[in-house]
Each structure stands twice: as C-alpha cells, then as structure tokens.
Amino acid sequence: MKADLKHANPSDVATLVRKIVGSSPFAKALNGVDVEASNYDDEGEFLRILIHFKNLDELSEDDVDTITSSIEGEISKKDDRFPSVRFSEP
C-alpha cells in the first residue's frame, strides 16, 4: 500500500518559484514560471518547472545551481514529486 504523497497545486508551486526567484539577485530578469505535473511512464510523477528569464547571459552555472537547489528544497516541503527545473529565455 502506497503512503499518501503530498501533491501541491501547480499554480501554488509556480507562486512559490516566483517568490524564491523574486528574492534572488535575478528577480528583475524573471519573466514567468510554468509548472505542470507529469510522469515517467509508470516510474513515478514529477513536476516540470520552466522558469522564463528575459536574458540568461548573466546567470553563471553556480547561479543556476543555487536557484535550482533553493527551488528543489522548498518544493520538497510541499510536494513529494521530483521538481525538474529548467531555464528559458524569450
């Protein structure tokens, strides 16, 4: 029997991601967040998180790692699905 897993509403996750990025030095570059629940062909569920930036040129690899780990840490408190975080620019 599976334990009850925490599943947050995708719009709540998007709000949380906006808050995390909004409190970072890259808040002004944030251009939106998309979140959708998906699954790995019976391997389990995950959250696909796409963070849109106006420009990615000023983000270093360390910056990306810091933002990603902050998002993963906060989401894990509210949702048991793996957060797959990706970055895009227009």
PDB file of C-alpha atoms in Angstrom:
ATOM      1  CA  MET A   1       0.000   0.000   0.000  1.00  0.00           C
ATOM      2  CA  LYS A   2       1.399   3.378  -1.018  1.00  0.00           C
ATOM      3  CA  ALA A   3       1.705   6.103   1.553  1.00  0.00           C
ATOM      4  CA  ASP A   4      -0.238   9.271   0.879  1.00  0.00           C
ATOM      5  CA  LEU A   5       2.027  11.558  -1.084  1.00  0.00           C
ATOM      6  CA  LYS A   6       1.935  15.335  -0.899  1.00  0.00           C
ATOM      7  CA  HIS A   7       0.851  16.938  -4.172  1.00  0.00           C
ATOM      8  CA  ALA A   8       0.704  20.722  -4.334  1.00  0.00           C
ATOM      9  CA  ASN A   9      -1.397  22.515  -6.897  1.00  0.00           C
ATOM     10  CA  PRO A  10       0.808  23.526  -9.883  1.00  0.00           C
ATOM     11  CA  SER A  11      -0.295  27.169  -9.558  1.00  0.00           C
ATOM     12  CA  ASP A  12       0.811  27.141  -5.897  1.00  0.00           C
ATOM     13  CA  VAL A  13       4.170  25.699  -6.962  1.00  0.00           C
ATOM     14  CA  ALA A  14       4.524  28.439  -9.600  1.00  0.00           C
ATOM     15  CA  THR A  15       3.795  31.076  -6.937  1.00  0.00           C
ATOM     16  CA  LEU A  16       6.441  29.538  -4.676  1.00  0.00           C
ATOM     17  CA  VAL A  17       9.001  29.501  -7.506  1.00  0.00           C
ATOM     18  CA  ARG A  18       8.246  33.165  -8.309  1.00  0.00           C
ATOM     19  CA  LYS A  19       8.770  34.005  -4.629  1.00  0.00           C
ATOM     20  CA  ILE A  20      12.114  32.134  -4.487  1.00  0.00           C
ATOM     21  CA  VAL A  21      13.470  33.696  -7.692  1.00  0.00           C
ATOM     22  CA  GLY A  22      11.938  37.046  -6.725  1.00  0.00           C
ATOM     23  CA  SER A  23      14.035  37.138  -3.567  1.00  0.00           C
ATOM     24  CA  SER A  24      17.228  36.354  -5.505  1.00  0.00           C
ATOM     25  CA  PRO A  25      19.566  38.806  -7.242  1.00  0.00           C
ATOM     26  CA  PHE A  26      17.913  37.750 -10.526  1.00  0.00           C
ATOM     27  CA  ALA A  27      14.397  38.925  -9.662  1.00  0.00           C
ATOM     28  CA  LYS A  28      14.428  41.681 -12.307  1.00  0.00           C
ATOM     29  CA  ALA A  29      15.269  39.147 -15.038  1.00  0.00           C
ATOM     30  CA  LEU A  30      12.302  36.866 -14.184  1.00  0.00           C
ATOM     31  CA  ASN A  31       9.754  36.768 -16.967  1.00  0.00           C
ATOM     32  CA  GLY A  32       7.405  33.994 -15.792  1.00  0.00           C
ATOM     33  CA  VAL A  33       7.054  30.464 -14.462  1.00  0.00           C
ATOM     34  CA  ASP A  34       5.227  27.457 -15.907  1.00  0.00           C
ATOM     35  CA  VAL A  35       4.558  24.319 -13.875  1.00  0.00           C
ATOM     36  CA  GLU A  36       2.951  21.078 -14.986  1.00  0.00           C
ATOM     37  CA  ALA A  37       2.667  17.679 -13.387  1.00  0.00           C
ATOM     38  CA  SER A  38       3.925  14.791 -15.478  1.00  0.00           C
ATOM     39  CA  ASN A  39       5.093  11.204 -15.084  1.00  0.00           C
ATOM     40  CA  TYR A  40       7.917   8.871 -16.110  1.00  0.00           C
ATOM     41  CA  ASP A  41       5.938   6.086 -17.809  1.00  0.00           C
ATOM     42  CA  ASP A  42       4.975   4.319 -14.565  1.00  0.00           C
ATOM     43  CA  GLU A  43       8.292   5.257 -12.905  1.00  0.00           C
ATOM     44  CA  GLY A  44       6.672   7.995 -10.856  1.00  0.00           C
ATOM     45  CA  GLU A  45       5.429  11.519 -11.051  1.00  0.00           C
ATOM     46  CA  PHE A  46       7.409  14.732 -11.279  1.00  0.00           C
ATOM     47  CA  LEU A  47       6.857  18.463 -11.624  1.00  0.00           C
ATOM     48  CA  ARG A  48       8.135  20.103 -14.784  1.00  0.00           C
ATOM     49  CA  ILE A  49       9.124  23.648 -13.813  1.00  0.00           C
ATOM     50  CA  LEU A  50      10.120  26.072 -16.550  1.00  0.00           C
ATOM     51  CA  ILE A  51      11.486  29.418 -15.400  1.00  0.00           C
ATOM     52  CA  HIS A  52      11.484  32.137 -18.045  1.00  0.00           C
ATOM     53  CA  PHE A  53      14.142  34.825 -17.879  1.00  0.00           C
ATOM     54  CA  LYS A  54      14.447  37.932 -20.020  1.00  0.00           C
ATOM     55  CA  ASN A  55      18.096  37.019 -20.531  1.00  0.00           C
ATOM     56  CA  LEU A  56      20.226  34.098 -19.339  1.00  0.00           C
ATOM     57  CA  ASP A  57      23.587  35.666 -20.203  1.00  0.00           C
ATOM     58  CA  GLU A  58      24.179  36.979 -16.685  1.00  0.00           C
ATOM     59  CA  LEU A  59      23.493  33.656 -14.942  1.00  0.00           C
ATOM     60  CA  SER A  60      26.565  31.578 -14.193  1.00  0.00           C
ATOM     61  CA  GLU A  61      26.478  27.822 -13.713  1.00  0.00           C
ATOM     62  CA  ASP A  62      26.746  28.417  -9.953  1.00  0.00           C
ATOM     63  CA  ASP A  63      23.777  30.812 -10.078  1.00  0.00           C
ATOM     64  CA  VAL A  64      21.691  28.188 -11.870  1.00  0.00           C
ATOM     65  CA  ASP A  65      22.716  25.551  -9.308  1.00  0.00           C
ATOM     66  CA  THR A  66      21.868  27.867  -6.401  1.00  0.00           C
ATOM     67  CA  ILE A  67      18.430  28.769  -7.790  1.00  0.00           C
ATOM     68  CA  THR A  68      17.679  25.140  -8.677  1.00  0.00           C
ATOM     69  CA  SER A  69      18.664  23.782  -5.259  1.00  0.00           C
ATOM     70  CA  SER A  70      16.650  26.510  -3.494  1.00  0.00           C
ATOM     71  CA  ILE A  71      13.585  25.603  -5.554  1.00  0.00           C
ATOM     72  CA  GLU A  72      14.056  21.860  -5.008  1.00  0.00           C
ATOM     73  CA  GLY A  73      14.452  22.350  -1.255  1.00  0.00           C
ATOM     74  CA  GLU A  74      11.348  24.492  -0.857  1.00  0.00           C
ATOM     75  CA  ILE A  75       9.147  22.388  -3.115  1.00  0.00           C
ATOM     76  CA  SER A  76      10.147  19.188  -1.306  1.00  0.00           C
ATOM     77  CA  LYS A  77       8.463  20.637   1.805  1.00  0.00           C
ATOM     78  CA  LYS A  78       5.132  20.914  -0.036  1.00  0.00           C
ATOM     79  CA  ASP A  79       5.219  18.201  -2.706  1.00  0.00           C
ATOM     80  CA  ASP A  80       6.713  14.711  -2.877  1.00  0.00           C
ATOM     81  CA  ARG A  81       7.197  14.755  -6.644  1.00  0.00           C
ATOM     82  CA  PHE A  82      10.638  15.439  -8.097  1.00  0.00           C
ATOM     83  CA  PRO A  83      10.931  19.044  -9.366  1.00  0.00           C
ATOM     84  CA  SER A  84      12.571  19.082 -12.792  1.00  0.00           C
ATOM     85  CA  VAL A  85      13.750  22.690 -13.105  1.00  0.00           C
ATOM     86  CA  ARG A  86      14.632  24.209 -16.490  1.00  0.00           C
ATOM     87  CA  PHE A  87      15.510  27.730 -17.563  1.00  0.00           C
ATOM     88  CA  SER A  88      14.479  29.515 -20.761  1.00  0.00           C
ATOM     89  CA  GLU A  89      14.640  32.958 -22.281  1.00  0.00           C
ATOM     90  CA  PRO A  90      12.380  34.559 -24.882  1.00  0.00           C
TER      91      PRO A  90
END
